[in-house]
Short mmCIF file of N, CA and C in Angstrom, two decimals:
data_model
loop_
_atom_site.label_atom_id
_atom_site.label_comp_id
_atom_site.label_asym_id
_atom_site.label_seq_id
_atom_site.Cartn_x
_atom_site.Cartn_y
_atom_site.Cartn_z
N ILE A 1 -122.67 30.69 307.23
CA ILE A 1 -122.13 30.00 307.81
C ILE A 1 -121.66 28.67 307.51
N LEU A 2 -120.15 28.15 308.06
CA LEU A 2 -120.16 27.03 306.92
C LEU A 2 -119.71 26.30 308.55
N PHE A 3 -119.44 24.47 307.31
CA PHE A 3 -119.05 23.63 308.63
C PHE A 3 -117.64 23.36 308.55
N SER A 4 -116.47 22.55 309.34
CA SER A 4 -115.38 22.15 308.80
C SER A 4 -116.14 21.16 308.55
N PRO A 5 -114.06 20.48 307.34
CA PRO A 5 -114.49 18.56 306.80
C PRO A 5 -115.24 17.71 307.47
N THR A 6 -115.38 17.84 308.84
CA THR A 6 -115.49 17.02 309.58
C THR A 6 -117.54 16.94 310.19
N GLY A 7 -117.87 18.08 310.12
CA GLY A 7 -118.94 18.71 311.15
C GLY A 7 -118.57 19.06 311.99
N ASP A 8 -118.09 18.69 312.31
CA ASP A 8 -117.72 19.24 314.17
C ASP A 8 -117.75 20.52 314.47
N ARG A 9 -117.02 21.58 313.70
CA ARG A 9 -117.17 23.06 313.58
C ARG A 9 -118.43 23.37 312.06
N ALA A 10 -118.60 24.25 313.53
CA ALA A 10 -119.09 25.02 312.14
C ALA A 10 -118.89 27.20 312.69
N TYR A 11 -118.56 27.49 312.11
CA TYR A 11 -118.30 28.41 312.22
C TYR A 11 -119.15 30.01 311.33
N VAL A 12 -118.66 31.44 311.37
CA VAL A 12 -119.90 32.30 311.64
C VAL A 12 -119.37 33.08 311.15
N LEU A 13 -118.67 34.13 310.85
CA LEU A 13 -118.35 35.07 310.31
C LEU A 13 -119.39 36.16 311.42
N GLU A 14 -118.05 37.49 311.90
CA GLU A 14 -119.23 37.87 313.15
C GLU A 14 -118.96 39.40 312.17
N LYS A 15 -118.90 40.31 311.10
CA LYS A 15 -119.59 41.49 310.82
C LYS A 15 -118.19 42.62 311.18
N ASP A 16 -119.37 43.24 312.67
CA ASP A 16 -119.21 44.40 313.38
C ASP A 16 -118.02 43.94 313.79
N GLU A 17 -117.97 42.78 314.73
CA GLU A 17 -116.12 42.79 315.73
C GLU A 17 -114.78 42.19 315.09
N GLY A 18 -115.47 42.07 313.69
CA GLY A 18 -114.18 41.76 312.66
C GLY A 18 -113.91 40.56 312.58
N ALA A 19 -114.63 39.63 313.44
CA ALA A 19 -114.46 37.85 314.25
C ALA A 19 -114.48 36.68 313.56
N VAL A 20 -113.90 35.58 313.86
CA VAL A 20 -114.93 34.41 313.13
C VAL A 20 -115.64 33.66 314.65
N ALA A 21 -116.68 33.45 315.26
CA ALA A 21 -117.39 32.60 315.45
C ALA A 21 -116.84 30.84 315.54
N VAL A 22 -115.92 30.53 316.43
CA VAL A 22 -116.00 28.65 316.09
C VAL A 22 -117.26 28.13 317.15
N LEU A 23 -117.87 27.23 316.33
CA LEU A 23 -119.45 27.01 317.32
C LEU A 23 -118.27 24.66 317.02
N ASP A 24 -119.76 24.65 318.30
CA ASP A 24 -119.51 23.21 318.51
C ASP A 24 -121.22 23.03 317.89
N ALA A 25 -120.66 21.94 316.68
CA ALA A 25 -121.77 21.95 315.87
C ALA A 25 -122.75 20.63 316.62
N ARG A 26 -121.94 20.71 317.29
CA ARG A 26 -123.33 18.93 317.62
C ARG A 26 -123.52 19.53 318.91
N GLU A 27 -122.86 19.76 319.67
CA GLU A 27 -123.49 21.20 321.41
C GLU A 27 -123.91 22.03 321.06
N GLY A 28 -123.60 22.83 320.02
CA GLY A 28 -124.11 24.53 319.35
C GLY A 28 -123.45 25.43 320.88
N LYS A 29 -122.24 25.10 320.65
CA LYS A 29 -121.73 25.59 321.85
C LYS A 29 -120.52 26.90 321.59
N LEU A 30 -120.70 28.17 321.74
CA LEU A 30 -119.48 28.56 321.77
C LEU A 30 -118.06 27.69 321.80
N LEU A 31 -117.19 27.86 321.22
CA LEU A 31 -115.34 27.80 321.80
C LEU A 31 -114.75 28.91 321.29
N ARG A 32 -114.51 29.50 320.93
CA ARG A 32 -113.67 30.52 320.95
C ARG A 32 -114.41 31.79 319.00
N ARG A 33 -113.47 33.04 319.44
CA ARG A 33 -114.27 33.71 318.79
C ARG A 33 -112.31 34.51 317.76
N LEU A 34 -112.63 33.87 317.05
CA LEU A 34 -111.13 34.35 316.76
C LEU A 34 -110.97 36.13 315.46
N PRO A 35 -109.94 36.49 315.51
CA PRO A 35 -110.09 38.50 314.64
C PRO A 35 -109.38 37.10 313.89
N THR A 36 -110.28 38.26 313.25
CA THR A 36 -109.35 38.03 311.28
C THR A 36 -108.60 38.18 311.06
N GLY A 37 -108.09 39.82 311.63
CA GLY A 37 -106.90 40.82 311.41
C GLY A 37 -107.11 41.81 310.49
N GLY A 38 -108.49 42.16 310.62
CA GLY A 38 -108.91 42.97 309.28
C GLY A 38 -110.84 43.32 310.07
N GLN A 39 -111.15 44.08 308.64
CA GLN A 39 -112.33 44.94 308.89
C GLN A 39 -113.50 44.08 308.49
N GLN A 40 -114.47 43.76 308.79
CA GLN A 40 -115.85 43.88 308.00
C GLN A 40 -115.47 42.35 307.45
N PRO A 41 -115.39 40.89 308.09
CA PRO A 41 -114.76 39.59 306.98
C PRO A 41 -116.80 39.11 306.38
N THR A 42 -116.46 39.42 305.24
CA THR A 42 -117.45 39.00 304.36
C THR A 42 -118.72 37.90 303.67
N ALA A 43 -116.93 37.45 303.24
CA ALA A 43 -117.13 35.85 303.34
C ALA A 43 -116.55 34.90 303.37
N ALA A 44 -115.63 33.55 302.90
CA ALA A 44 -114.79 32.26 304.03
C ALA A 44 -115.58 31.55 302.90
N ALA A 45 -114.15 30.63 302.93
CA ALA A 45 -114.52 29.19 302.62
C ALA A 45 -113.28 28.37 303.76
N VAL A 46 -113.80 27.07 303.00
CA VAL A 46 -112.73 26.08 304.52
C VAL A 46 -111.50 25.85 303.24
N VAL A 47 -110.34 25.68 303.67
CA VAL A 47 -109.27 25.01 302.43
C VAL A 47 -108.72 24.23 303.68
N SER A 48 -108.83 23.94 304.58
CA SER A 48 -108.42 22.93 305.24
C SER A 48 -108.79 22.62 306.38
N PRO A 49 -108.48 20.89 307.12
CA PRO A 49 -109.20 21.16 308.29
C PRO A 49 -109.20 22.40 309.72
N GLN A 50 -108.00 23.50 309.60
CA GLN A 50 -108.00 23.35 310.16
C GLN A 50 -107.61 25.49 309.80
N GLU A 51 -108.22 25.25 308.61
CA GLU A 51 -107.84 26.58 308.48
C GLU A 51 -108.83 27.01 306.96
N LEU A 52 -109.52 28.40 307.82
CA LEU A 52 -110.47 29.70 306.79
C LEU A 52 -109.44 30.48 305.82
N LEU A 53 -110.06 30.60 304.85
CA LEU A 53 -109.49 32.16 304.38
C LEU A 53 -110.47 33.27 303.64
N VAL A 54 -110.59 34.77 304.99
CA VAL A 54 -111.53 35.15 305.14
C VAL A 54 -111.19 36.57 304.16
N ALA A 55 -112.15 37.01 303.27
CA ALA A 55 -112.30 38.24 302.89
C ALA A 55 -112.28 38.96 304.03
N ASN A 56 -111.19 40.07 304.19
CA ASN A 56 -112.25 40.86 305.01
C ASN A 56 -112.55 42.60 303.88
N THR A 57 -113.78 42.83 303.83
CA THR A 57 -113.90 43.94 302.92
C THR A 57 -113.42 45.72 303.39
N PHE A 58 -113.80 46.07 304.07
CA PHE A 58 -113.55 47.15 304.92
C PHE A 58 -112.57 47.26 304.83
N SER A 59 -110.70 46.81 305.20
CA SER A 59 -109.65 47.18 305.04
C SER A 59 -109.24 46.54 304.08
N GLY A 60 -109.58 45.45 302.81
CA GLY A 60 -109.20 44.62 301.74
C GLY A 60 -107.66 44.15 301.61
N SER A 61 -108.66 42.48 302.44
CA SER A 61 -107.49 42.14 302.57
C SER A 61 -108.36 40.59 302.43
N VAL A 62 -107.00 39.71 302.63
CA VAL A 62 -107.27 38.50 302.58
C VAL A 62 -107.02 38.09 303.71
N THR A 63 -107.40 36.82 304.49
CA THR A 63 -107.05 35.87 305.58
C THR A 63 -106.92 34.72 305.40
N LEU A 64 -105.51 34.17 306.08
CA LEU A 64 -106.17 32.93 306.09
C LEU A 64 -105.12 32.94 307.92
N LEU A 65 -106.76 32.65 308.09
CA LEU A 65 -106.70 31.98 309.45
C LEU A 65 -106.89 30.42 310.49
N ASN A 66 -106.31 30.37 311.26
CA ASN A 66 -105.97 28.81 311.73
C ASN A 66 -106.33 28.81 312.87
N THR A 67 -108.23 27.02 312.98
CA THR A 67 -109.12 27.86 313.79
C THR A 67 -109.15 27.48 314.98
N GLU A 68 -107.60 26.47 314.88
CA GLU A 68 -107.96 25.70 316.68
C GLU A 68 -106.04 27.28 317.19
N THR A 69 -105.83 27.97 316.53
CA THR A 69 -103.99 27.82 316.97
C THR A 69 -104.51 29.81 317.06
N GLY A 70 -105.70 30.53 315.64
CA GLY A 70 -105.52 31.51 316.62
C GLY A 70 -105.14 32.82 314.95
N THR A 71 -103.92 32.25 314.98
CA THR A 71 -103.05 32.22 314.38
C THR A 71 -103.97 32.82 312.70
N HIS A 72 -102.82 33.94 312.13
CA HIS A 72 -103.80 34.75 310.82
C HIS A 72 -102.49 35.27 310.50
N ARG A 73 -102.24 34.82 309.08
CA ARG A 73 -101.87 35.66 308.37
C ARG A 73 -102.65 36.48 306.89
N SER A 74 -102.10 37.84 307.04
CA SER A 74 -103.12 38.44 305.87
C SER A 74 -101.71 38.69 304.67
N LEU A 75 -103.20 38.43 303.66
CA LEU A 75 -102.43 39.69 302.01
C LEU A 75 -102.99 41.34 302.66
N SER A 76 -103.17 42.26 301.94
CA SER A 76 -103.22 43.31 301.32
C SER A 76 -104.19 43.31 300.35
N LEU A 77 -105.20 43.19 299.42
CA LEU A 77 -105.27 44.03 298.30
C LEU A 77 -105.63 44.51 297.26
N ARG A 78 -105.93 45.61 296.29
CA ARG A 78 -106.53 46.65 295.84
C ARG A 78 -108.11 46.19 295.98
N GLY A 79 -109.32 47.91 296.34
CA GLY A 79 -110.86 47.32 296.56
C GLY A 79 -111.16 46.58 298.19
N GLU A 80 -112.09 46.27 298.65
CA GLU A 80 -112.62 45.91 298.59
C GLU A 80 -113.98 43.84 298.20
N PRO A 81 -112.38 43.25 298.79
CA PRO A 81 -112.86 42.08 298.53
C PRO A 81 -114.07 41.53 299.14
N SER A 82 -115.34 40.51 298.74
CA SER A 82 -116.26 40.09 299.51
C SER A 82 -116.46 39.19 298.35
N GLY A 83 -115.64 38.08 298.47
CA GLY A 83 -116.41 36.40 298.22
C GLY A 83 -114.63 36.53 298.05
N VAL A 84 -115.52 34.79 298.62
CA VAL A 84 -114.20 33.72 298.65
C VAL A 84 -113.83 32.56 297.37
N VAL A 85 -112.56 31.69 296.93
CA VAL A 85 -113.56 30.62 295.35
C VAL A 85 -112.22 29.74 295.87
N VAL A 86 -113.01 28.59 296.51
CA VAL A 86 -110.98 27.73 296.68
C VAL A 86 -111.14 27.00 295.82
N THR A 87 -110.33 26.71 294.37
CA THR A 87 -110.77 25.43 293.60
C THR A 87 -109.13 24.43 294.34
N ARG A 88 -109.94 22.32 293.37
CA ARG A 88 -108.63 21.71 294.53
C ARG A 88 -108.35 20.83 293.72
#
């Protein structure tokens, strides 16, 4: 589970669905499910207040996912990415 920088949203990777569940962290309610554009998302990092970087292991890609609009951009990689690290 990851949390937005403000703490009001929680993000849960749904590996079998290829999606991220966006939850209202205070209410515990599901707000939306967003496809990651890949298979088996196994790791993610918060990049900005509205973006996650997601590793899609089985499809060999990483995706930059906008959690507000659901839009995403993917980059294919060799192998099976299973982790994400973001440094500033």
